Short mmCIF file of C-alpha atoms in Angstrom, two decimals:
data_model
loop_
_atom_site.label_atom_id
_atom_site.label_comp_id
_atom_site.label_asym_id
_atom_site.label_seq_id
_atom_site.Cartn_x
_atom_site.Cartn_y
_atom_site.Cartn_z
CA MET A 1 198.47 -85.86 -92.80
CA ASP A 2 198.23 -83.69 -90.01
CA LEU A 3 199.94 -83.74 -86.60
CA HIS A 4 197.95 -85.75 -84.84
CA GLU A 5 198.06 -87.94 -87.51
CA GLN A 6 201.82 -87.91 -87.49
CA GLN A 7 201.79 -88.20 -84.00
CA THR A 8 199.67 -91.53 -83.51
CA ALA A 9 201.57 -93.13 -86.52
CA ALA A 10 205.21 -92.30 -84.76
CA ALA A 11 203.75 -93.60 -81.33
CA ILE A 12 202.30 -96.87 -83.21
CA ALA A 13 205.82 -97.30 -85.02
CA GLU A 14 207.36 -97.40 -81.38
CA ARG A 15 205.05 -99.31 -79.74
CA ILE A 16 205.60 -101.55 -82.55
CA ARG A 17 209.91 -101.79 -81.95
CA LEU A 18 209.56 -101.96 -78.20
CA GLU A 19 207.25 -105.14 -78.72
CA ARG A 20 209.44 -106.37 -80.76
CA GLU A 21 212.58 -105.90 -79.08
CA GLU A 22 210.88 -106.55 -75.32
CA ARG A 23 210.14 -110.55 -76.90
CA GLY A 24 214.28 -110.34 -78.06
CA TRP A 25 212.54 -110.87 -81.40
CA SER A 26 214.66 -109.53 -84.70
CA LEU A 27 212.96 -108.19 -87.61
CA SER A 28 213.60 -111.60 -89.21
CA GLU A 29 211.62 -113.39 -86.31
CA LEU A 30 208.99 -110.91 -86.23
CA ALA A 31 208.48 -111.21 -90.15
CA GLU A 32 208.17 -114.83 -89.68
CA ARG A 33 205.69 -114.82 -87.29
CA SER A 34 203.18 -112.49 -88.77
CA GLY A 35 203.60 -112.64 -92.03
CA VAL A 36 204.46 -109.29 -92.86
CA SER A 37 207.78 -108.38 -94.69
CA LYS A 38 211.15 -107.70 -92.81
CA ALA A 39 211.55 -104.64 -94.75
CA MET A 40 207.81 -103.38 -94.26
CA ILE A 41 208.64 -103.94 -90.58
CA SER A 42 211.39 -102.21 -90.75
CA LYS A 43 209.88 -98.98 -92.22
CA ILE A 44 206.88 -98.89 -90.22
CA GLU A 45 209.19 -98.81 -87.77
CA ARG A 46 211.36 -96.29 -88.57
CA CYS A 47 208.13 -94.54 -89.44
CA GLU A 48 208.80 -94.50 -93.66
CA ALA A 49 205.24 -96.27 -94.30
CA SER A 50 202.43 -96.50 -92.36
CA PRO A 51 200.94 -99.85 -91.82
CA THR A 52 197.63 -101.02 -93.10
CA ALA A 53 194.95 -102.50 -90.59
CA THR A 54 195.68 -105.95 -91.91
CA VAL A 55 199.45 -105.22 -91.26
CA LEU A 56 198.55 -104.31 -87.78
CA GLY A 57 196.48 -107.22 -87.50
CA ARG A 58 199.21 -109.43 -88.38
CA LEU A 59 201.60 -107.81 -85.98
CA SER A 60 199.62 -107.58 -83.06
CA GLY A 61 198.39 -111.44 -83.94
CA ALA A 62 202.06 -112.02 -83.96
CA PHE A 63 202.68 -110.33 -80.46
CA GLY A 64 199.68 -111.89 -79.07
CA LEU A 65 197.85 -108.98 -78.27
CA PRO A 66 194.38 -107.77 -79.65
CA LEU A 67 194.71 -104.70 -81.91
CA SER A 68 192.79 -102.10 -80.06
CA ARG A 69 195.21 -103.40 -77.02
CA LEU A 70 198.43 -102.19 -79.38
CA LEU A 71 197.00 -99.24 -80.37
CA ALA A 72 195.47 -98.42 -76.62
CA LEU A 73 199.42 -98.96 -75.23
CA ALA A 74 200.75 -97.04 -78.48
CA GLU A 75 198.61 -93.93 -77.06
CA GLN A 76 199.65 -94.55 -72.95
CA ALA A 77 196.41 -93.46 -71.93
CA SER A 78 195.96 -93.94 -67.94
CA GLU A 79 192.54 -91.86 -67.33
CA ARG A 80 189.40 -93.34 -66.92
CA LEU A 81 187.56 -91.26 -68.83
CA MET A 82 188.34 -90.43 -72.62
CA ARG A 83 187.32 -87.29 -73.67
CA VAL A 84 186.48 -87.34 -77.60
CA ASP A 85 188.71 -84.79 -78.09
CA ARG A 86 191.70 -87.24 -77.34
CA GLN A 87 190.32 -90.56 -78.75
CA ALA A 88 193.15 -92.29 -80.39
CA ILE A 89 191.68 -92.23 -84.51
CA TRP A 90 194.06 -94.71 -86.48
CA LYS A 91 192.66 -93.82 -90.64
CA ASP A 92 194.57 -96.73 -92.55
CA PRO A 93 196.27 -94.51 -95.81
CA GLU A 94 195.85 -97.44 -98.30
CA THR A 95 191.47 -97.99 -97.52
CA GLY A 96 190.44 -95.53 -95.92
CA TYR A 97 188.94 -97.27 -92.56
CA THR A 98 189.19 -95.24 -89.88
CA ARG A 99 189.32 -96.77 -86.58
CA ARG A 100 188.09 -94.81 -83.04
CA ALA A 101 189.71 -96.62 -79.84
CA ILE A 102 186.89 -94.95 -77.70
CA SER A 103 187.51 -96.51 -74.48
CA PRO A 104 190.43 -95.13 -71.82
CA ALA A 105 193.09 -98.25 -71.99
CA THR A 106 191.87 -98.53 -68.05
CA GLY A 107 189.09 -100.41 -69.19
CA ASN A 108 189.55 -103.21 -66.77
CA GLY A 109 189.66 -105.30 -69.63
CA LEU A 110 186.48 -103.77 -71.98
CA GLU A 111 187.29 -102.18 -75.03
CA LEU A 112 184.97 -100.36 -77.39
CA LEU A 113 186.14 -98.74 -80.73
CA GLU A 114 184.15 -96.89 -83.64
CA VAL A 115 185.16 -97.97 -87.25
CA THR A 116 184.13 -96.25 -90.38
CA LEU A 117 184.73 -98.75 -93.16
CA PRO A 118 184.25 -96.93 -96.86
CA ALA A 119 181.70 -98.08 -99.21
CA GLY A 120 183.30 -101.18 -101.51
CA VAL A 121 186.04 -101.28 -98.72
CA ARG A 122 187.36 -105.40 -97.78
CA ILE A 123 189.71 -105.68 -94.98
CA PRO A 124 190.66 -109.52 -94.52
CA TYR A 125 192.36 -110.27 -90.97
CA PRO A 126 194.14 -113.49 -89.78
CA ALA A 127 192.89 -116.18 -87.32
CA SER A 128 195.69 -114.89 -84.73
CA ALA A 129 194.18 -111.29 -84.50
CA PHE A 130 191.33 -112.85 -82.77
CA ALA A 131 192.87 -115.61 -80.58
CA PHE A 132 193.21 -113.65 -77.74
CA GLN A 133 189.94 -111.59 -77.30
CA ARG A 134 185.75 -112.25 -77.56
CA GLN A 135 184.43 -109.39 -79.48
CA GLN A 136 180.60 -108.17 -80.57
CA ILE A 137 180.02 -106.14 -83.88
CA TRP A 138 177.32 -103.61 -83.12
CA VAL A 139 176.11 -101.71 -86.46
CA THR A 140 175.47 -97.96 -85.71
CA GLY A 141 175.15 -97.20 -89.59
CA GLY A 142 174.83 -98.53 -93.25
CA GLU A 143 175.53 -102.25 -93.92
CA LEU A 144 178.37 -104.61 -92.91
CA GLU A 145 179.10 -108.20 -94.57
CA PHE A 146 181.04 -110.25 -92.07
CA ALA A 147 182.62 -113.57 -93.11
CA GLU A 148 183.87 -115.61 -90.37
CA GLY A 149 185.69 -118.59 -91.62
CA GLU A 150 183.23 -119.72 -94.36
CA VAL A 151 180.12 -118.50 -92.71
CA VAL A 152 179.49 -114.74 -93.76
CA HIS A 153 176.89 -112.73 -91.64
CA HIS A 154 175.07 -110.04 -93.39
CA LEU A 155 174.44 -107.13 -90.62
CA ARG A 156 172.50 -104.15 -90.67
CA GLN A 157 172.12 -101.07 -88.92
CA GLY A 158 171.13 -102.07 -85.32
CA ASP A 159 172.49 -105.95 -85.60
CA CYS A 160 174.92 -106.83 -83.41
CA LEU A 161 177.07 -110.10 -83.95
CA GLU A 162 179.13 -112.17 -80.72
CA LEU A 163 182.10 -113.62 -83.13
CA GLY A 164 183.15 -117.11 -82.49
CA SER A 165 185.51 -119.56 -82.06
CA PRO A 166 188.86 -117.82 -84.18
CA GLN A 167 189.10 -117.71 -87.61
CA PRO A 168 190.39 -116.02 -90.51
CA CYS A 169 187.82 -113.37 -90.89
CA VAL A 170 186.59 -110.74 -93.73
CA PHE A 171 185.50 -107.02 -92.72
CA PHE A 172 183.44 -105.83 -96.00
CA ASN A 173 181.00 -103.01 -96.96
CA PRO A 174 178.62 -103.46 -99.77
CA GLY A 175 176.37 -100.98 -99.70
CA LYS A 176 177.16 -97.50 -101.19
CA VAL A 177 177.57 -95.05 -98.21
CA GLU A 178 180.29 -95.64 -95.10
CA ALA A 179 179.48 -98.59 -92.96
CA ARG A 180 179.82 -97.53 -89.25
CA TYR A 181 180.23 -100.06 -86.13
CA VAL A 182 180.84 -100.25 -82.94
CA ILE A 183 183.56 -103.23 -81.95
CA ALA A 184 183.37 -104.50 -77.93
CA LEU A 185 186.60 -106.40 -76.61
CA THR A 186 187.71 -108.56 -73.94
CA ARG A 187 190.47 -110.63 -73.54
CA ARG A 188 189.65 -114.39 -74.06
CA LEU A 189 189.73 -116.22 -70.72
#
């Protein structure tokens, strides 16, 4: 892990601890609300383990925050211009899934994310990860199989999908090359 990745991991760990403490929750309460073990949350907060995309999705859902907002809060960006070299990049240590926060944190409710999903990788999220946001997915490279509850969407380069009501979802790259896509998020009213 390079220095920037270490700094991002430390910022995420601190943000998770702050979100939990601001709510007055114990580790046990956050574990119960998120479905993530108390031991794992403790390791994440102490920066002894790097959370996977699924774990971060569960934690953000428990906090009632979109994952992108949790990551933006960790970065504490406050400028209207987000230069490419300052965009926070987070990489799932287990799968190689990479998520780049394109938008400034002050995006007035609109967030843009660029995701790279390696071939054969599957990332599940609980419905709670989508409960507070509206989302569109625009595939910019490769292909993506997106399961939204029982409905499976096969997306190719250039396709754009607006998600429906919150359901458990799975992002899957069935191809032989990485999939790249942009996610646009707004807060659900």
